[in-house]
């Protein structure tokens, strides 16, 4: 019996020791999981920001790929971003609604007219100032000549101010001012004195009389625009969205298809049909109107002032660190 008790005691002791070791190992692993794994990434007592801290705060260039909603469709106006109504195209391939581009060019004309009027007023004022300076210089020369010829007689100005040639005082309460001090007072720029406050004249530059394309920033006139005609896909449902196709190969036109318009007739084809048929025959397939290589205009699609297009489908922005900037809430940049 005693040996049996000894064996049981040893078994219980070994089991308790094993359980204690397991609990100690689990506690140690839990403490390790709570502690930072790498000191270099979690050390925040340095006098400068580490690379890991900058990444967590969103510092640097943030990149994000543009989605479909950020890309303008090929059949949308570059000004109003809506579906084209009576589309017109410039020689750079930018599409506009007729009403939008006419309003834009008219607004530019009005702005040019206003700038020309402002510039003409400024030029008139400049000419008057130059004429006034010439008259003042002529009067000063006449006064100096009169003073030199009549030096024995006290010189009297139009303000009844007597000038003494012997550099005497001008009055009982006046103070003599030398020519150097007078020049210093005249050229002094003291912002606290209303009479000596410097004024920066606003100069209006000669405005350009040319109107520009709102999308490509090149010179554009009304006669440079030509109408564009898309071929619609035949549909049997009235509520279905209008789709367009190439009149040659009947491929549905999307942003992934390169489009070319003929400036002589306005028909739009895909790039493959243009290269295979129209460029060789120099004739439009739809209306049989002759066209040359200079009449083939590549249409720009998918781009606006705030959206990317073609291969530039990744938006980037640079953010600085600063207190109260909320950079910690931004998502860190992901390498692409």
mmCIF file of C-alpha atoms in Angstrom:
data_model
loop_
_atom_site.group_PDB
_atom_site.id
_atom_site.type_symbol
_atom_site.label_atom_id
_atom_site.label_comp_id
_atom_site.label_asym_id
_atom_site.label_seq_id
_atom_site.Cartn_x
_atom_site.Cartn_y
_atom_site.Cartn_z
ATOM 1 C CA UNK A 1 0.000 0.000 0.000
ATOM 2 C CA UNK A 2 2.754 2.437 0.858
ATOM 3 C CA UNK A 3 4.433 1.810 -2.478
ATOM 4 C CA UNK A 4 1.112 2.377 -4.249
ATOM 5 C CA UNK A 5 0.668 5.738 -2.489
ATOM 6 C CA UNK A 6 4.181 6.704 -3.438
ATOM 7 C CA UNK A 7 3.524 5.878 -7.088
ATOM 8 C CA UNK A 8 0.249 7.872 -7.103
ATOM 9 C CA UNK A 9 1.972 10.844 -5.436
ATOM 10 C CA UNK A 10 4.690 10.802 -8.064
ATOM 11 C CA UNK A 11 2.112 10.632 -10.880
ATOM 12 C CA UNK A 12 0.151 13.577 -9.446
ATOM 13 C CA UNK A 13 3.317 15.575 -8.926
ATOM 14 C CA UNK A 14 4.498 14.934 -12.495
ATOM 15 C CA UNK A 15 1.058 15.868 -13.922
ATOM 16 C CA UNK A 16 0.891 19.086 -11.905
ATOM 17 C CA UNK A 17 4.422 20.024 -12.929
ATOM 18 C CA UNK A 18 3.617 19.372 -16.580
ATOM 19 C CA UNK A 19 0.407 21.462 -16.336
ATOM 20 C CA UNK A 20 2.310 24.281 -14.640
ATOM 21 C CA UNK A 21 4.865 24.266 -17.410
ATOM 22 C CA UNK A 22 2.143 24.393 -20.075
ATOM 23 C CA UNK A 23 0.460 27.319 -18.307
ATOM 24 C CA UNK A 24 3.807 29.111 -18.017
ATOM 25 C CA UNK A 25 4.540 28.552 -21.716
ATOM 26 C CA UNK A 26 1.087 29.862 -22.707
ATOM 27 C CA UNK A 27 1.521 32.929 -20.496
ATOM 28 C CA UNK A 28 4.940 33.577 -22.002
ATOM 29 C CA UNK A 29 3.568 33.311 -25.534
ATOM 30 C CA UNK A 30 0.709 35.690 -24.672
ATOM 31 C CA UNK A 31 3.147 38.228 -23.261
ATOM 32 C CA UNK A 32 5.297 37.914 -26.365
ATOM 33 C CA UNK A 33 2.278 38.488 -28.600
ATOM 34 C CA UNK A 34 1.437 41.638 -26.656
ATOM 35 C CA UNK A 35 4.977 42.971 -26.854
ATOM 36 C CA UNK A 36 6.210 44.557 -30.104
ATOM 37 C CA UNK A 37 7.945 42.101 -32.332
ATOM 38 C CA UNK A 38 10.631 44.428 -33.650
ATOM 39 C CA UNK A 39 12.064 47.288 -31.692
ATOM 40 C CA UNK A 40 13.169 49.154 -34.816
ATOM 41 C CA UNK A 41 9.572 49.410 -36.119
ATOM 42 C CA UNK A 42 8.015 50.419 -32.792
ATOM 43 C CA UNK A 43 10.669 52.663 -31.312
ATOM 44 C CA UNK A 44 9.041 56.089 -30.894
ATOM 45 C CA UNK A 45 11.483 57.844 -28.586
ATOM 46 C CA UNK A 46 13.760 59.121 -31.373
ATOM 47 C CA UNK A 47 14.144 62.776 -32.344
ATOM 48 C CA UNK A 48 13.102 62.064 -35.936
ATOM 49 C CA UNK A 49 10.428 60.068 -37.740
ATOM 50 C CA UNK A 50 11.417 56.594 -38.763
ATOM 51 C CA UNK A 51 10.397 54.989 -42.043
ATOM 52 C CA UNK A 52 7.772 52.843 -40.307
ATOM 53 C CA UNK A 53 6.244 55.874 -38.571
ATOM 54 C CA UNK A 54 6.075 57.812 -41.820
ATOM 55 C CA UNK A 55 4.325 54.886 -43.481
ATOM 56 C CA UNK A 56 1.769 54.677 -40.661
ATOM 57 C CA UNK A 57 1.086 58.424 -40.808
ATOM 58 C CA UNK A 58 0.480 58.361 -44.559
ATOM 59 C CA UNK A 59 3.538 60.437 -45.462
ATOM 60 C CA UNK A 60 4.760 60.501 -49.055
ATOM 61 C CA UNK A 61 3.129 59.685 -52.354
ATOM 62 C CA UNK A 62 -0.185 57.877 -52.084
ATOM 63 C CA UNK A 63 -1.196 55.826 -55.122
ATOM 64 C CA UNK A 64 -4.567 54.473 -56.106
ATOM 65 C CA UNK A 65 -5.738 53.013 -59.379
ATOM 66 C CA UNK A 66 -8.616 54.859 -61.017
ATOM 67 C CA UNK A 67 -11.911 53.102 -61.390
ATOM 68 C CA UNK A 68 -14.444 53.206 -64.171
ATOM 69 C CA UNK A 69 -16.313 56.122 -62.601
ATOM 70 C CA UNK A 70 -13.210 58.313 -62.861
ATOM 71 C CA UNK A 71 -12.803 57.874 -66.624
ATOM 72 C CA UNK A 72 -14.859 59.905 -69.071
ATOM 73 C CA UNK A 73 -16.718 57.887 -71.734
ATOM 74 C CA UNK A 74 -15.720 58.433 -75.353
ATOM 75 C CA UNK A 75 -19.193 59.806 -76.223
ATOM 76 C CA UNK A 76 -19.219 62.466 -73.467
ATOM 77 C CA UNK A 77 -18.606 66.177 -73.872
ATOM 78 C CA UNK A 78 -15.288 67.485 -72.554
ATOM 79 C CA UNK A 79 -17.031 70.519 -70.986
ATOM 80 C CA UNK A 80 -20.313 69.306 -69.489
ATOM 81 C CA UNK A 81 -19.244 65.605 -69.196
ATOM 82 C CA UNK A 82 -22.662 64.500 -70.432
ATOM 83 C CA UNK A 83 -23.683 62.587 -73.520
ATOM 84 C CA UNK A 84 -22.938 64.461 -76.726
ATOM 85 C CA UNK A 85 -25.688 66.562 -78.317
ATOM 86 C CA UNK A 86 -24.875 67.774 -81.846
ATOM 87 C CA UNK A 87 -21.196 66.843 -81.373
ATOM 88 C CA UNK A 88 -18.403 68.982 -82.770
ATOM 89 C CA UNK A 89 -14.730 68.014 -82.878
ATOM 90 C CA UNK A 90 -11.520 70.027 -83.111
ATOM 91 C CA UNK A 91 -8.429 68.985 -85.043
ATOM 92 C CA UNK A 92 -6.898 67.544 -81.855
ATOM 93 C CA UNK A 93 -9.729 65.045 -81.444
ATOM 94 C CA UNK A 94 -11.610 66.644 -78.523
ATOM 95 C CA UNK A 95 -15.393 66.248 -78.649
ATOM 96 C CA UNK A 96 -17.825 68.927 -77.457
ATOM 97 C CA UNK A 97 -21.527 69.579 -77.495
ATOM 98 C CA UNK A 98 -22.357 72.308 -79.979
ATOM 99 C CA UNK A 99 -24.000 74.495 -77.359
ATOM 100 C CA UNK A 100 -21.157 74.031 -74.848
ATOM 101 C CA UNK A 101 -18.318 74.918 -77.219
ATOM 102 C CA UNK A 102 -20.204 77.917 -78.647
ATOM 103 C CA UNK A 103 -20.824 79.264 -75.146
ATOM 104 C CA UNK A 104 -17.156 78.697 -74.265
ATOM 105 C CA UNK A 105 -15.857 80.536 -77.340
ATOM 106 C CA UNK A 106 -18.364 83.367 -76.809
ATOM 107 C CA UNK A 107 -17.269 83.735 -73.172
ATOM 108 C CA UNK A 108 -13.635 83.879 -74.303
ATOM 109 C CA UNK A 109 -14.521 86.573 -76.848
ATOM 110 C CA UNK A 110 -16.242 88.657 -74.165
ATOM 111 C CA UNK A 111 -13.261 88.248 -71.843
ATOM 112 C CA UNK A 112 -10.878 89.315 -74.620
ATOM 113 C CA UNK A 113 -13.030 92.369 -75.324
ATOM 114 C CA UNK A 114 -12.997 93.338 -71.644
ATOM 115 C CA UNK A 115 -9.219 92.907 -71.417
ATOM 116 C CA UNK A 116 -8.688 94.978 -74.570
ATOM 117 C CA UNK A 117 -10.799 97.801 -73.100
ATOM 118 C CA UNK A 118 -8.817 97.661 -69.846
ATOM 119 C CA UNK A 119 -5.539 97.641 -71.751
ATOM 120 C CA UNK A 120 -6.634 100.627 -73.890
ATOM 121 C CA UNK A 121 -7.559 102.588 -70.738
ATOM 122 C CA UNK A 122 -4.181 101.802 -69.223
ATOM 123 C CA UNK A 123 -2.349 102.898 -72.367
ATOM 124 C CA UNK A 124 -4.301 106.154 -72.392
ATOM 125 C CA UNK A 125 -3.340 106.832 -68.766
ATOM 126 C CA UNK A 126 0.298 106.065 -69.511
ATOM 127 C CA UNK A 127 0.308 108.492 -72.429
ATOM 128 C CA UNK A 128 -1.271 111.179 -70.252
ATOM 129 C CA UNK A 129 1.353 110.617 -67.536
ATOM 130 C CA UNK A 130 4.177 110.830 -70.064
ATOM 131 C CA UNK A 131 2.712 114.036 -71.512
ATOM 132 C CA UNK A 132 2.375 115.484 -68.009
ATOM 133 C CA UNK A 133 6.002 114.620 -67.229
ATOM 134 C CA UNK A 134 7.149 116.312 -70.448
ATOM 135 C CA UNK A 135 5.172 119.445 -69.574
ATOM 136 C CA UNK A 136 6.574 119.505 -66.033
ATOM 137 C CA UNK A 137 10.147 119.118 -67.301
ATOM 138 C CA UNK A 138 9.539 121.932 -69.786
ATOM 139 C CA UNK A 139 8.176 124.185 -67.024
ATOM 140 C CA UNK A 140 11.154 123.375 -64.795
ATOM 141 C CA UNK A 141 13.547 124.237 -67.612
ATOM 142 C CA UNK A 142 11.740 127.558 -68.214
ATOM 143 C CA UNK A 143 11.756 128.370 -64.493
ATOM 144 C CA UNK A 144 15.457 127.544 -64.233
ATOM 145 C CA UNK A 145 16.220 129.702 -67.300
ATOM 146 C CA UNK A 146 14.165 132.603 -65.913
ATOM 147 C CA UNK A 147 15.828 132.260 -62.493
ATOM 148 C CA UNK A 148 19.294 132.218 -64.071
ATOM 149 C CA UNK A 149 18.653 135.351 -66.151
ATOM 150 C CA UNK A 150 16.987 137.235 -63.301
ATOM 151 C CA UNK A 151 19.315 136.183 -60.495
ATOM 152 C CA UNK A 152 19.442 139.623 -58.862
ATOM 153 C CA UNK A 153 15.695 139.705 -58.368
ATOM 154 C CA UNK A 154 14.139 137.410 -55.741
ATOM 155 C CA UNK A 155 12.427 134.522 -57.494
ATOM 156 C CA UNK A 156 8.711 134.112 -56.747
ATOM 157 C CA UNK A 157 6.796 130.956 -57.628
ATOM 158 C CA UNK A 158 3.101 130.590 -58.303
ATOM 159 C CA UNK A 159 2.498 129.761 -54.600
ATOM 160 C CA UNK A 160 4.009 133.091 -53.404
ATOM 161 C CA UNK A 161 6.926 131.160 -52.018
ATOM 162 C CA UNK A 162 10.085 133.251 -51.922
ATOM 163 C CA UNK A 163 13.354 131.459 -52.679
ATOM 164 C CA UNK A 164 16.468 133.116 -51.325
ATOM 165 C CA UNK A 165 19.706 132.513 -53.214
ATOM 166 C CA UNK A 166 21.759 133.037 -50.045
ATOM 167 C CA UNK A 167 20.197 129.859 -48.492
ATOM 168 C CA UNK A 168 18.353 131.818 -45.807
ATOM 169 C CA UNK A 169 15.243 130.738 -43.957
ATOM 170 C CA UNK A 170 11.911 130.772 -45.811
ATOM 171 C CA UNK A 171 9.987 132.151 -42.879
ATOM 172 C CA UNK A 172 9.977 132.700 -39.164
ATOM 173 C CA UNK A 173 8.690 129.207 -38.337
ATOM 174 C CA UNK A 174 10.194 127.320 -41.317
ATOM 175 C CA UNK A 175 13.139 124.963 -41.283
ATOM 176 C CA UNK A 176 15.696 124.894 -44.059
ATOM 177 C CA UNK A 177 15.753 121.599 -45.948
ATOM 178 C CA UNK A 178 18.755 120.633 -48.011
ATOM 179 C CA UNK A 179 18.430 119.141 -51.464
ATOM 180 C CA UNK A 180 19.599 115.746 -50.163
ATOM 181 C CA UNK A 181 16.902 115.683 -47.469
ATOM 182 C CA UNK A 182 14.240 116.771 -49.933
ATOM 183 C CA UNK A 183 15.194 113.945 -52.257
ATOM 184 C CA UNK A 184 15.163 111.490 -49.342
ATOM 185 C CA UNK A 185 11.704 112.649 -48.257
ATOM 186 C CA UNK A 186 10.394 112.359 -51.791
ATOM 187 C CA UNK A 187 11.713 108.808 -52.299
ATOM 188 C CA UNK A 188 11.104 107.542 -48.759
ATOM 189 C CA UNK A 189 8.851 104.461 -48.582
ATOM 190 C CA UNK A 190 7.322 104.642 -45.120
ATOM 191 C CA UNK A 191 4.225 102.504 -44.870
ATOM 192 C CA UNK A 192 3.136 104.243 -41.638
ATOM 193 C CA UNK A 193 2.823 107.642 -43.356
ATOM 194 C CA UNK A 194 -0.184 107.984 -45.679
ATOM 195 C CA UNK A 195 1.654 110.494 -47.872
ATOM 196 C CA UNK A 196 4.714 108.243 -48.212
ATOM 197 C CA UNK A 197 2.967 104.887 -48.653
ATOM 198 C CA UNK A 198 4.414 103.124 -51.714
ATOM 199 C CA UNK A 199 1.939 102.175 -54.397
ATOM 200 C CA UNK A 200 2.520 99.347 -56.844
ATOM 201 C CA UNK A 201 0.851 100.229 -60.138
ATOM 202 C CA UNK A 202 -1.039 97.355 -61.694
ATOM 203 C CA UNK A 203 0.102 96.822 -65.251
ATOM 204 C CA UNK A 204 -2.203 94.968 -67.614
ATOM 205 C CA UNK A 205 -0.372 92.972 -70.251
ATOM 206 C CA UNK A 206 -1.483 93.153 -73.855
ATOM 207 C CA UNK A 207 -4.116 90.385 -74.144
ATOM 208 C CA UNK A 208 -4.118 87.793 -76.883
ATOM 209 C CA UNK A 209 -7.002 87.995 -79.347
ATOM 210 C CA UNK A 210 -7.008 84.224 -79.990
ATOM 211 C CA UNK A 211 -9.525 81.788 -78.562
ATOM 212 C CA UNK A 212 -8.258 78.474 -77.190
ATOM 213 C CA UNK A 213 -9.589 74.950 -76.894
ATOM 214 C CA UNK A 214 -10.799 74.376 -73.312
ATOM 215 C CA UNK A 215 -9.342 70.857 -73.300
ATOM 216 C CA UNK A 216 -6.108 70.937 -75.266
ATOM 217 C CA UNK A 217 -5.190 74.638 -74.742
ATOM 218 C CA UNK A 218 -4.348 75.087 -78.442
ATOM 219 C CA UNK A 219 -5.681 77.901 -80.619
ATOM 220 C CA UNK A 220 -9.207 77.188 -81.775
ATOM 221 C CA UNK A 221 -11.583 79.039 -84.059
ATOM 222 C CA UNK A 222 -15.199 78.306 -84.848
ATOM 223 C CA UNK A 223 -14.372 77.414 -88.446
ATOM 224 C CA UNK A 224 -11.888 74.746 -87.238
ATOM 225 C CA UNK A 225 -14.694 72.653 -85.714
ATOM 226 C CA UNK A 226 -16.431 69.976 -87.762
ATOM 227 C CA UNK A 227 -19.542 67.900 -86.948
ATOM 228 C CA UNK A 228 -19.141 64.245 -85.930
ATOM 229 C CA UNK A 229 -21.632 61.487 -86.730
ATOM 230 C CA UNK A 230 -21.698 58.222 -84.780
ATOM 231 C CA UNK A 231 -23.393 55.094 -86.159
ATOM 232 C CA UNK A 232 -25.924 53.731 -83.671
ATOM 233 C CA UNK A 233 -26.340 50.039 -82.928
ATOM 234 C CA UNK A 234 -29.872 48.959 -83.959
ATOM 235 C CA UNK A 235 -31.918 48.199 -80.860
ATOM 236 C CA UNK A 236 -35.506 46.982 -80.521
ATOM 237 C CA UNK A 237 -36.124 48.330 -77.009
ATOM 238 C CA UNK A 238 -36.829 51.987 -76.384
ATOM 239 C CA UNK A 239 -35.446 52.117 -72.834
ATOM 240 C CA UNK A 240 -32.141 50.513 -73.778
ATOM 241 C CA UNK A 241 -29.072 52.702 -73.663
ATOM 242 C CA UNK A 242 -27.867 53.981 -77.027
ATOM 243 C CA UNK A 243 -24.712 52.246 -78.223
ATOM 244 C CA UNK A 244 -22.505 53.110 -81.163
ATOM 245 C CA UNK A 245 -20.632 50.882 -83.565
ATOM 246 C CA UNK A 246 -18.095 51.059 -86.364
ATOM 247 C CA UNK A 247 -20.022 51.226 -89.694
ATOM 248 C CA UNK A 248 -17.428 48.992 -91.356
ATOM 249 C CA UNK A 249 -16.875 46.062 -88.978
ATOM 250 C CA UNK A 250 -19.922 46.671 -86.724
ATOM 251 C CA UNK A 251 -17.804 46.457 -83.561
ATOM 252 C CA UNK A 252 -19.388 48.197 -80.572
ATOM 253 C CA UNK A 253 -17.385 51.290 -79.704
ATOM 254 C CA UNK A 254 -16.012 51.568 -76.163
ATOM 255 C CA UNK A 255 -13.127 53.300 -74.406
ATOM 256 C CA UNK A 256 -10.881 50.360 -75.272
ATOM 257 C CA UNK A 257 -11.285 50.913 -79.035
ATOM 258 C CA UNK A 258 -9.176 53.545 -80.788
ATOM 259 C CA UNK A 259 -11.460 55.813 -82.787
ATOM 260 C CA UNK A 260 -10.750 57.951 -85.851
ATOM 261 C CA UNK A 261 -13.061 60.592 -87.342
ATOM 262 C CA UNK A 262 -12.993 61.917 -90.905
ATOM 263 C CA UNK A 263 -13.122 65.712 -90.882
ATOM 264 C CA UNK A 264 -14.657 65.968 -94.371
ATOM 265 C CA UNK A 265 -17.818 63.983 -93.559
ATOM 266 C CA UNK A 266 -17.680 63.376 -89.789
ATOM 267 C CA UNK A 267 -18.090 59.585 -89.802
ATOM 268 C CA UNK A 268 -16.314 57.681 -87.015
ATOM 269 C CA UNK A 269 -14.509 54.373 -87.579
ATOM 270 C CA UNK A 270 -12.255 52.140 -85.542
ATOM 271 C CA UNK A 271 -8.513 52.377 -86.101
ATOM 272 C CA UNK A 272 -8.253 48.954 -87.772
ATOM 273 C CA UNK A 273 -10.805 49.770 -90.479
ATOM 274 C CA UNK A 274 -9.141 53.100 -91.117
ATOM 275 C CA UNK A 275 -5.761 51.452 -91.662
ATOM 276 C CA UNK A 276 -7.106 48.575 -93.787
ATOM 277 C CA UNK A 277 -9.605 50.334 -96.057
ATOM 278 C CA UNK A 278 -9.963 54.108 -95.835
ATOM 279 C CA UNK A 279 -6.256 54.981 -95.727
ATOM 280 C CA UNK A 280 -5.617 52.872 -98.833
ATOM 281 C CA UNK A 281 -8.686 53.937 -100.859
ATOM 282 C CA UNK A 282 -8.800 57.569 -99.598
ATOM 283 C CA UNK A 283 -12.584 57.333 -99.624
ATOM 284 C CA UNK A 284 -15.207 57.115 -96.878
ATOM 285 C CA UNK A 285 -17.017 53.786 -96.899
ATOM 286 C CA UNK A 286 -20.346 55.297 -95.833
ATOM 287 C CA UNK A 287 -20.715 58.365 -98.060
ATOM 288 C CA UNK A 288 -17.978 57.776 -100.710
ATOM 289 C CA UNK A 289 -16.501 61.205 -100.034
ATOM 290 C CA UNK A 290 -12.801 61.565 -100.726
ATOM 291 C CA UNK A 291 -10.450 62.095 -97.804
ATOM 292 C CA UNK A 292 -6.715 62.438 -97.319
ATOM 293 C CA UNK A 293 -4.402 61.518 -94.502
ATOM 294 C CA UNK A 294 -4.696 65.027 -93.005
ATOM 295 C CA UNK A 295 -8.465 64.547 -92.726
ATOM 296 C CA UNK A 296 -8.121 61.544 -90.361
ATOM 297 C CA UNK A 297 -8.430 62.792 -86.777
ATOM 298 C CA UNK A 298 -7.692 60.503 -83.818
ATOM 299 C CA UNK A 299 -10.371 61.048 -81.170
ATOM 300 C CA UNK A 300 -9.246 61.631 -77.588
ATOM 301 C CA UNK A 301 -11.250 59.603 -75.115
ATOM 302 C CA UNK A 302 -11.400 59.025 -71.374
ATOM 303 C CA UNK A 303 -9.627 62.170 -70.214
ATOM 304 C CA UNK A 304 -10.730 65.378 -68.516
ATOM 305 C CA UNK A 305 -9.122 67.908 -66.249
ATOM 306 C CA UNK A 306 -9.472 65.549 -63.259
ATOM 307 C CA UNK A 307 -9.537 62.040 -64.807
ATOM 308 C CA UNK A 308 -6.866 59.918 -66.404
ATOM 309 C CA UNK A 309 -6.997 58.090 -69.674
ATOM 310 C CA UNK A 310 -5.011 55.717 -71.891
ATOM 311 C CA UNK A 311 -2.157 54.234 -69.839
ATOM 312 C CA UNK A 312 -2.318 56.858 -67.064
ATOM 313 C CA UNK A 313 -4.882 55.172 -64.822
ATOM 314 C CA UNK A 314 -3.150 55.649 -61.473
ATOM 315 C CA UNK A 315 -3.858 58.694 -59.313
ATOM 316 C CA UNK A 316 -1.004 59.915 -57.111
ATOM 317 C CA UNK A 317 -0.963 62.573 -54.400
ATOM 318 C CA UNK A 318 1.778 63.735 -52.049
ATOM 319 C CA UNK A 319 1.006 64.349 -48.364
ATOM 320 C CA UNK A 320 3.128 66.045 -45.728
ATOM 321 C CA UNK A 321 3.306 65.385 -42.006
ATOM 322 C CA UNK A 322 1.868 67.957 -39.657
ATOM 323 C CA UNK A 323 0.073 68.333 -36.353
ATOM 324 C CA UNK A 324 -3.678 68.226 -36.739
ATOM 325 C CA UNK A 325 -3.504 67.156 -40.381
ATOM 326 C CA UNK A 326 -5.310 63.879 -39.767
ATOM 327 C CA UNK A 327 -2.702 61.912 -41.686
ATOM 328 C CA UNK A 328 -2.944 59.057 -39.231
ATOM 329 C CA UNK A 329 -6.427 58.226 -40.514
ATOM 330 C CA UNK A 330 -5.309 57.841 -44.113
ATOM 331 C CA UNK A 331 -4.526 54.495 -45.599
ATOM 332 C CA UNK A 332 -0.792 53.885 -46.075
ATOM 333 C CA UNK A 333 0.478 53.682 -49.606
ATOM 334 C CA UNK A 334 0.690 50.272 -51.228
ATOM 335 C CA UNK A 335 3.435 49.444 -53.644
ATOM 336 C CA UNK A 336 2.233 48.629 -57.137
#
